PDB file of C-alpha atoms in Angstrom:
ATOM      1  CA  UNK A   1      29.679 -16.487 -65.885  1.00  0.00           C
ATOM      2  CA  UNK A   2      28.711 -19.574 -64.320  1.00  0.00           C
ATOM      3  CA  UNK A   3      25.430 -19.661 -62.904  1.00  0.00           C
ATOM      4  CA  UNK A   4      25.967 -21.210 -59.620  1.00  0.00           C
ATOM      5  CA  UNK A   5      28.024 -17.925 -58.152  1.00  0.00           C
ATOM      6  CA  UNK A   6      26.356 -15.474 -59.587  1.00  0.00           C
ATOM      7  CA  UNK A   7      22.277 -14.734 -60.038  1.00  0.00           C
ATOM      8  CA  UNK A   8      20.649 -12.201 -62.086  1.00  0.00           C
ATOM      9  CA  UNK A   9      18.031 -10.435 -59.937  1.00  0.00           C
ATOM     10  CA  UNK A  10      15.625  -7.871 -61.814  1.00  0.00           C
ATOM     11  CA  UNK A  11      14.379  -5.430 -58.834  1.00  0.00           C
ATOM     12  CA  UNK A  12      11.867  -3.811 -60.476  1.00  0.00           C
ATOM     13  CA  UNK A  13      11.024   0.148 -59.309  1.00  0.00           C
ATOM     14  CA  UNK A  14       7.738  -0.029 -58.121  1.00  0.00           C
ATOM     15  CA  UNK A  15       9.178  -0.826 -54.373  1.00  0.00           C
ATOM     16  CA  UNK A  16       9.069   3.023 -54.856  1.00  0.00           C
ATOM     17  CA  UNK A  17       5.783   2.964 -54.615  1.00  0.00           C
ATOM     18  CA  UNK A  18       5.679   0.287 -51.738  1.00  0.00           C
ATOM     19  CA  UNK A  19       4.827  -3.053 -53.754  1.00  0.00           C
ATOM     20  CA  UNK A  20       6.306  -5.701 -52.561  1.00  0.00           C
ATOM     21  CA  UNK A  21       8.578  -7.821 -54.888  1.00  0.00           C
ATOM     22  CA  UNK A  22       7.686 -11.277 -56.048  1.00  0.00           C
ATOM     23  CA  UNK A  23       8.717 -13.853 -53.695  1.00  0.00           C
ATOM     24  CA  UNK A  24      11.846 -16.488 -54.389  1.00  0.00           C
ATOM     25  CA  UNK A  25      14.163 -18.586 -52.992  1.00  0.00           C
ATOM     26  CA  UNK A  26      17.759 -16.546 -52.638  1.00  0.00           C
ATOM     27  CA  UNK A  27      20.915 -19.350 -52.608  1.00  0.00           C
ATOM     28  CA  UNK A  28      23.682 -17.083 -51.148  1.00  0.00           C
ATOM     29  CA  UNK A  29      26.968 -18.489 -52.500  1.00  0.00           C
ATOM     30  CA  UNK A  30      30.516 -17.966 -51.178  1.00  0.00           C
ATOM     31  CA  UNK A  31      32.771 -15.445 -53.142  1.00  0.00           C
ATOM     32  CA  UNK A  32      35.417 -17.479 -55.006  1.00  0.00           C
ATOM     33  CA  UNK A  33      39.026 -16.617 -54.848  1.00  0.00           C
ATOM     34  CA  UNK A  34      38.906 -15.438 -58.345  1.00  0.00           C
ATOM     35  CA  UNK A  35      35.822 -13.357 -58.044  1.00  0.00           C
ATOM     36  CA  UNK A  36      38.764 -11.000 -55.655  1.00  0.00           C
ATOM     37  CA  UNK A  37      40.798 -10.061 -58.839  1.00  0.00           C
ATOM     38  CA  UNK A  38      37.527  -8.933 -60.703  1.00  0.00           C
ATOM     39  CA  UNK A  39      36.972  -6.133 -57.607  1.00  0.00           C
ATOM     40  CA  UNK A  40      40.335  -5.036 -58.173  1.00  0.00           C
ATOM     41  CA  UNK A  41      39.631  -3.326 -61.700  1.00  0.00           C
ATOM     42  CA  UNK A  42      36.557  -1.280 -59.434  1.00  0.00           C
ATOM     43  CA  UNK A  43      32.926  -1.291 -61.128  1.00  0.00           C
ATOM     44  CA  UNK A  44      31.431  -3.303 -58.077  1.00  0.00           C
ATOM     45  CA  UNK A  45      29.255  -2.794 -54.735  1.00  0.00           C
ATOM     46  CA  UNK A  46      30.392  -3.739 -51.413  1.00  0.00           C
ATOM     47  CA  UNK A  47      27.624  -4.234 -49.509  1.00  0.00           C
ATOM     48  CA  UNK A  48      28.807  -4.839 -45.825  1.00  0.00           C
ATOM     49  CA  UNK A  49      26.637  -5.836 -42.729  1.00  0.00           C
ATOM     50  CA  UNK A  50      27.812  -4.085 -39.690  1.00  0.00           C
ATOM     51  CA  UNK A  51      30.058  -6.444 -36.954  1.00  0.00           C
ATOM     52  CA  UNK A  52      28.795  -8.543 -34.297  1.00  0.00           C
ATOM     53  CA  UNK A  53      26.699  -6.656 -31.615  1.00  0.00           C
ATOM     54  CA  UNK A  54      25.112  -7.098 -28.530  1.00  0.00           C
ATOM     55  CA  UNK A  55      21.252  -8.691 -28.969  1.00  0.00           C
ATOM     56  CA  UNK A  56      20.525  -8.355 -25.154  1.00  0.00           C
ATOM     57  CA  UNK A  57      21.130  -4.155 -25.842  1.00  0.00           C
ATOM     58  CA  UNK A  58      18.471  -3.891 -28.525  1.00  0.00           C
ATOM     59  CA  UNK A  59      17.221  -0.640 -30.548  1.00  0.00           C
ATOM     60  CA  UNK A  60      14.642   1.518 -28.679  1.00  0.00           C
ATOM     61  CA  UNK A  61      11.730   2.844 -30.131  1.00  0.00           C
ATOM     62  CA  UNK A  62      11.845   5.302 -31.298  1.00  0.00           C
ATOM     63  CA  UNK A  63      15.541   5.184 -31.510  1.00  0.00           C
ATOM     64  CA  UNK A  64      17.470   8.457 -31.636  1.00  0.00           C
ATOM     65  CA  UNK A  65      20.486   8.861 -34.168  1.00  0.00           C
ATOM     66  CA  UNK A  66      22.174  11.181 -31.989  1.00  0.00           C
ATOM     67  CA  UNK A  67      22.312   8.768 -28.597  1.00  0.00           C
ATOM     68  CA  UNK A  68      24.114   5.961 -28.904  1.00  0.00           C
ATOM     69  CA  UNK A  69      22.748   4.421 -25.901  1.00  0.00           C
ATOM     70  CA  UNK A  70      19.231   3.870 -27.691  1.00  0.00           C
ATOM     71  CA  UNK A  71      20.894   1.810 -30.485  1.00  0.00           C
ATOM     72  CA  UNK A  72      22.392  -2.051 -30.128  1.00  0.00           C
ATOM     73  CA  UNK A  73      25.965  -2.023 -29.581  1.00  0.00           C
ATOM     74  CA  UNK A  74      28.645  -3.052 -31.632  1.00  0.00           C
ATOM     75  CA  UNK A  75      30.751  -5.513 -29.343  1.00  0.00           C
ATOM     76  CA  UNK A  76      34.707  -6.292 -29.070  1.00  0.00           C
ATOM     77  CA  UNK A  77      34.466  -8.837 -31.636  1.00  0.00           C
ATOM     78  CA  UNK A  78      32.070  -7.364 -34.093  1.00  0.00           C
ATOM     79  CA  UNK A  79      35.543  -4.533 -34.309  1.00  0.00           C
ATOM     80  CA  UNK A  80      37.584  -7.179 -34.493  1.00  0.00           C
ATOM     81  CA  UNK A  81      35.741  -8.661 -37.253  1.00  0.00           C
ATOM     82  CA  UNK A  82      35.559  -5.109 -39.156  1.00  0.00           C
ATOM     83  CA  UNK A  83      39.304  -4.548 -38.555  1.00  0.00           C
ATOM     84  CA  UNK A  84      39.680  -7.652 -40.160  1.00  0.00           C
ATOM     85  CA  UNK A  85      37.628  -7.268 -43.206  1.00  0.00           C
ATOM     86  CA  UNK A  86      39.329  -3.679 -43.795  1.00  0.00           C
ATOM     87  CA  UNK A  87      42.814  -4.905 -43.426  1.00  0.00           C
ATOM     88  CA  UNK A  88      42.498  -8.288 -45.912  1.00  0.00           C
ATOM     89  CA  UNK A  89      40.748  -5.252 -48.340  1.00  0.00           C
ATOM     90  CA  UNK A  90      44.043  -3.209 -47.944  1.00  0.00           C
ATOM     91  CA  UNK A  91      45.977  -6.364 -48.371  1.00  0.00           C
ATOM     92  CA  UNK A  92      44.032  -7.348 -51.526  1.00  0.00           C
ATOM     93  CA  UNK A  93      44.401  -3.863 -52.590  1.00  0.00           C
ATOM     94  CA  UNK A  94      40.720  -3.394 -53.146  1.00  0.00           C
ATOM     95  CA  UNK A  95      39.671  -0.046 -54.593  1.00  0.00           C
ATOM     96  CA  UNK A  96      37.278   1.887 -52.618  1.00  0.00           C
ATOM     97  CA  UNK A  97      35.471   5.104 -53.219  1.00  0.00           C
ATOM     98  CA  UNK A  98      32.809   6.098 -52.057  1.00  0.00           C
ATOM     99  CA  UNK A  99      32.448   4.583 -48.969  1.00  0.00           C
ATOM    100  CA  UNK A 100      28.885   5.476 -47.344  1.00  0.00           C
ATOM    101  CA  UNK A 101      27.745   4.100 -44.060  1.00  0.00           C
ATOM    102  CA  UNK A 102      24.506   4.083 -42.084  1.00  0.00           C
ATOM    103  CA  UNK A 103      23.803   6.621 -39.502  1.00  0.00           C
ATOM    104  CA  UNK A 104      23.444   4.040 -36.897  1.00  0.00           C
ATOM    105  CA  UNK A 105      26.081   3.701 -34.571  1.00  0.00           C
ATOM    106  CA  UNK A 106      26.972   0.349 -34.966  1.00  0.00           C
ATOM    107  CA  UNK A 107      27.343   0.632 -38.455  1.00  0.00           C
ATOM    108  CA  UNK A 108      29.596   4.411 -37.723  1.00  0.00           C
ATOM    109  CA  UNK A 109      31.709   2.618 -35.352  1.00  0.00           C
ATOM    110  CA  UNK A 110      32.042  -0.700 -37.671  1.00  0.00           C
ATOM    111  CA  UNK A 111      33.154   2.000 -40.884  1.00  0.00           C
ATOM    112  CA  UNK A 112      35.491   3.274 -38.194  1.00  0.00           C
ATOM    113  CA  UNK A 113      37.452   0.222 -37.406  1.00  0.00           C
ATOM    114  CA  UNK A 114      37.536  -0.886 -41.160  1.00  0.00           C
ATOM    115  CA  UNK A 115      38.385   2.372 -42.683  1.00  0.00           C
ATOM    116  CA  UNK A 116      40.503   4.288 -40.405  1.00  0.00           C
ATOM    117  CA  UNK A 117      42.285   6.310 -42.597  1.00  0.00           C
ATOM    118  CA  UNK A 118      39.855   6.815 -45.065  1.00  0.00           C
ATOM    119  CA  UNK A 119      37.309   9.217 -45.412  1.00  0.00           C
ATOM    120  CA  UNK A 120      33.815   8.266 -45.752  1.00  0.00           C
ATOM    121  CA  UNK A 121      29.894   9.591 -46.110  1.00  0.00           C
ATOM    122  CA  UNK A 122      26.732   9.428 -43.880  1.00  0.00           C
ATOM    123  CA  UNK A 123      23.658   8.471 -45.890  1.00  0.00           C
ATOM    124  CA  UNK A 124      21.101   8.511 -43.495  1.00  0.00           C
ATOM    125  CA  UNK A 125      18.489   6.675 -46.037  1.00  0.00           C
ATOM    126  CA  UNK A 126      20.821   3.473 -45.142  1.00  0.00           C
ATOM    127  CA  UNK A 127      19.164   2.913 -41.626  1.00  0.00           C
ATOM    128  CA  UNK A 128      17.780   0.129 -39.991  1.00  0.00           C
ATOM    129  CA  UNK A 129      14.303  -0.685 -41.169  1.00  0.00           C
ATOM    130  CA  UNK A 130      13.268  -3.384 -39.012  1.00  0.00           C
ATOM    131  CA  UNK A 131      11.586  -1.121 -37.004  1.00  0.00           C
ATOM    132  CA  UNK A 132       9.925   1.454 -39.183  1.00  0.00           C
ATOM    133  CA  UNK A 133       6.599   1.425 -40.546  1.00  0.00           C
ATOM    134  CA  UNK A 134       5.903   0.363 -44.220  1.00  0.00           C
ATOM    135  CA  UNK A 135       5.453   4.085 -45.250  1.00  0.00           C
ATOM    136  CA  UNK A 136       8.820   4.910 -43.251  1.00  0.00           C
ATOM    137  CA  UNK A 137      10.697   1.690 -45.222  1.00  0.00           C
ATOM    138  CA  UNK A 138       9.735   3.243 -48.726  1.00  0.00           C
ATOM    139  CA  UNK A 139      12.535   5.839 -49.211  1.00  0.00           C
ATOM    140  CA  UNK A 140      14.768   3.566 -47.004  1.00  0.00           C
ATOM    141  CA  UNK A 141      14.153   0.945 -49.503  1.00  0.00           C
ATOM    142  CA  UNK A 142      14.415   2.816 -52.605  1.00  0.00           C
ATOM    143  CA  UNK A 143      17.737   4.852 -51.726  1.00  0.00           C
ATOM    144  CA  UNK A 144      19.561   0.698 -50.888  1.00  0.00           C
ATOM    145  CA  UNK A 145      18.355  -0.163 -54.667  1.00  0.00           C
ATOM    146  CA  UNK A 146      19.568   2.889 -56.050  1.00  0.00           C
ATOM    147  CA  UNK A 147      22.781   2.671 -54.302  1.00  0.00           C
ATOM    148  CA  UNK A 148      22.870  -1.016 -55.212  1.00  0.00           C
ATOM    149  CA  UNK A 149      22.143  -0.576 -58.763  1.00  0.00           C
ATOM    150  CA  UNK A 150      23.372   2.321 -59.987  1.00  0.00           C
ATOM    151  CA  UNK A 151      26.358   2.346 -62.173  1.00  0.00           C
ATOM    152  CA  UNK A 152      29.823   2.407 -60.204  1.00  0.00           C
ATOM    153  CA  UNK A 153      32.562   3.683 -62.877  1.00  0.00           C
ATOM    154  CA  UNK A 154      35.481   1.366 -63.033  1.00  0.00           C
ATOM    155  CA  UNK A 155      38.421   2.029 -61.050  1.00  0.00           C
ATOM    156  CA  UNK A 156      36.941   1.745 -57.920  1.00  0.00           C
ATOM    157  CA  UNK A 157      33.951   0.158 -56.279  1.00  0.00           C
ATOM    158  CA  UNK A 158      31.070   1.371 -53.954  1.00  0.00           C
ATOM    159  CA  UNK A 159      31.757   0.338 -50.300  1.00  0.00           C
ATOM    160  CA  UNK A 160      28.327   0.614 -47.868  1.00  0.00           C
ATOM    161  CA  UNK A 161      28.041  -0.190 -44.668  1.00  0.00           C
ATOM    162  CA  UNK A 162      24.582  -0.577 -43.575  1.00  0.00           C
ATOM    163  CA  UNK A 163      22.087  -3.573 -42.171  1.00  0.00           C
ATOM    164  CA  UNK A 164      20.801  -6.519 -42.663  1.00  0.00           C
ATOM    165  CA  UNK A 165      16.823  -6.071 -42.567  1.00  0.00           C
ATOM    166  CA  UNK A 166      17.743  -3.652 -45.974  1.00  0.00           C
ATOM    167  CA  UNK A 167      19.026  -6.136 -47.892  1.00  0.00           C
ATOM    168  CA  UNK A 168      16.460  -8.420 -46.734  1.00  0.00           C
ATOM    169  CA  UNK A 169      13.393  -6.121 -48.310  1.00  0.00           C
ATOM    170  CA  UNK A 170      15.442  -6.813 -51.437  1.00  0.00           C
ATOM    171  CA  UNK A 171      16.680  -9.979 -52.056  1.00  0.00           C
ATOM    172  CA  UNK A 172      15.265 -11.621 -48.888  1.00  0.00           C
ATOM    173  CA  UNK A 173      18.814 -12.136 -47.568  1.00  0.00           C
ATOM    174  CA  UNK A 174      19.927 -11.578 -44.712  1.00  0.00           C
ATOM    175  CA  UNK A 175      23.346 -11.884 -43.846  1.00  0.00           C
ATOM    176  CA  UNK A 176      25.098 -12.891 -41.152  1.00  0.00           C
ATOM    177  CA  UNK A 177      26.955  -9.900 -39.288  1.00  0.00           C
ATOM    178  CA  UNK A 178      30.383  -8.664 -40.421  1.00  0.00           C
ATOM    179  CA  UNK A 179      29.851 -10.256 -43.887  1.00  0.00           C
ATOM    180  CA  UNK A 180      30.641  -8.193 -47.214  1.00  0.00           C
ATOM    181  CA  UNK A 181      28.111  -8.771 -50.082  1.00  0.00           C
ATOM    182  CA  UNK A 182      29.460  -8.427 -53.829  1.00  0.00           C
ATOM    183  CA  UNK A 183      26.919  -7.270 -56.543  1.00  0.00           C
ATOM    184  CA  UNK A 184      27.349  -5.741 -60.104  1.00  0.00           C
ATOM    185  CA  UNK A 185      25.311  -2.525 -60.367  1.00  0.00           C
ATOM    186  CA  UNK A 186      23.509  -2.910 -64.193  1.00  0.00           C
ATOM    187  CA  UNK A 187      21.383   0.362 -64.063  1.00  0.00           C
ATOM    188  CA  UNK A 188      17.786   1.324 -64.096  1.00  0.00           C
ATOM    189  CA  UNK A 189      17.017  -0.574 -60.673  1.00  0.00           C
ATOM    190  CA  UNK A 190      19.143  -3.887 -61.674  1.00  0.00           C
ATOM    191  CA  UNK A 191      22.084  -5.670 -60.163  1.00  0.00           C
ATOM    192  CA  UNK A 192      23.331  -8.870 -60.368  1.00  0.00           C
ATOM    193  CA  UNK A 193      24.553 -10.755 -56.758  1.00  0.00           C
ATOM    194  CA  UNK A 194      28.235 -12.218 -57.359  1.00  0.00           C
ATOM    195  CA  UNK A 195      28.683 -13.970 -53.846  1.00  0.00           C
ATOM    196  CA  UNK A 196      29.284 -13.030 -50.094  1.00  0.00           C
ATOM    197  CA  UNK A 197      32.179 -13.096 -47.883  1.00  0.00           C
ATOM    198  CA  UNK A 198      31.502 -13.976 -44.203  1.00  0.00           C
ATOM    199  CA  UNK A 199      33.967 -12.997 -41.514  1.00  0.00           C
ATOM    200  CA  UNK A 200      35.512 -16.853 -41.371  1.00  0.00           C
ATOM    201  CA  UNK A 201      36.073 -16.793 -45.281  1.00  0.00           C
ATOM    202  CA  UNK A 202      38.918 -14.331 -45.080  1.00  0.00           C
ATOM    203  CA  UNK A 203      41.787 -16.629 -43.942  1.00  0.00           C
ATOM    204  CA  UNK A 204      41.037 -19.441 -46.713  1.00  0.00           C
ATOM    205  CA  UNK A 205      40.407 -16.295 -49.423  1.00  0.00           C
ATOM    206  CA  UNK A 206      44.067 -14.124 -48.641  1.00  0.00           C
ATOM    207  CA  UNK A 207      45.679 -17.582 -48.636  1.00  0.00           C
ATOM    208  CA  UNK A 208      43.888 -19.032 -51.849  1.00  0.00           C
ATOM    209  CA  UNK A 209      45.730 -15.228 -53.072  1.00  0.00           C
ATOM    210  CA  UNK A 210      49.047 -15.660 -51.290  1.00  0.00           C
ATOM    211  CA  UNK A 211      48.325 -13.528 -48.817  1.00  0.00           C
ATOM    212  CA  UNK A 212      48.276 -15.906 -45.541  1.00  0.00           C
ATOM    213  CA  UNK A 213      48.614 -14.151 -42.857  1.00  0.00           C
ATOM    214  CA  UNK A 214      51.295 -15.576 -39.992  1.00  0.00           C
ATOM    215  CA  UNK A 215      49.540 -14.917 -37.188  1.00  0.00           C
ATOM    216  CA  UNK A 216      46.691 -16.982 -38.130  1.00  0.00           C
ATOM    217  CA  UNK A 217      45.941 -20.112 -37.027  1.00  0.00           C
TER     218      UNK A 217
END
């Protein structure tokens, strides 16, 4: 596989016990067109950053799962965006299962707009850690990995909907919002990052596949 799309990252398990990983410099890449047909044979992780929201609504602290008024809101065009990213998925005939989501509300409402017909799961160990303590980020942390790593039997791939601070205490990555992440899951805390898709990518990617869609510009 060549090198410049794809990057073998070792995440070793102590971040279970709270060590912090070994600094380096990430190089996110752009999925290729091709890198589309691998997904549909299943075996991957989507790793998808909630829509655009509103930064002058921020998270209160503490926030409360159960109020949506404490949490930052997804806006009009971060549904657009996930609308967007669920239909060219359809259209590419992506296979999907499980889906699990954040118990935020921005990431609930962005699952929502992508998946509306499909069921999905509420992991609450996928929430925002930007504002927790270190001691709170451990489990937080650790559950991401796992979910990253761990083995996804072809067929279909792991779809989760979560933040970008998460990824971040991984890979030091953080993407921009409404953009869908593609790793390998190798086992035994390991994964392997294949390229990201950000919400301008999908006209040139369905197109690249014969998929253009008329109404775009």
């Amino acid at each position: 596989m060549n090198n410049k799309h794809s990057k073998l990252l070792l995440v070793f398990v102590f971040l279970i016990a709270g060590i912090n990983l070994p600094a380096f410099a990430f190089e996110p890449q752009r999925a290729a067109p091709e890198l589309l047909d691998q997904l549909k044979t299943g075996g991957y992780v989507l790793y998808i950053r909630h829509g655009h929201t509103d930064s002058s609504i921020p998270d209160q602290v503490p926030v409360s799962l159960d109020d949506c008024a404490t949490q930052r809101p997804l806006t009009a065009k971060g549904h657009q965006q996930m609308q967007q990213l669920g239909q060219a998925l359809t259209r590419l005939q992506l296979p999907l299962d499980p889906i699990i989501s954040s118990p935020f509300c921005r990431t609930l409402d962005s699952t929502e707009a992508a998946f509306p017909t499909t069921g999905y799961q509420v992991e609450e160990l996928l929430m925002y850690t930007a504002a927790l303590t270190s001691e709170e980020k451990e489990p937080v942390i650790a559950r991401t990995l796992g979910l990253i790593s761990k083995p996804q039997p072809e067929g279909s791939n792991r779809a989760l909907v979560a933040h970008a601070p998460n990824l971040a205490e991984l890979i030091d990555y953080f993407p921009p919002e409404g953009s869908l992440v593609i790793f390998k899951p190798l086992g035994d805390g390991n994964f392997q990052y294949l390229g990201s898709i950000y919400p301008d990518d999908w006209p040139r990617l369905l197109k690249a596949k014969g998929l253009a869609d008329d109404n775009q510009p």
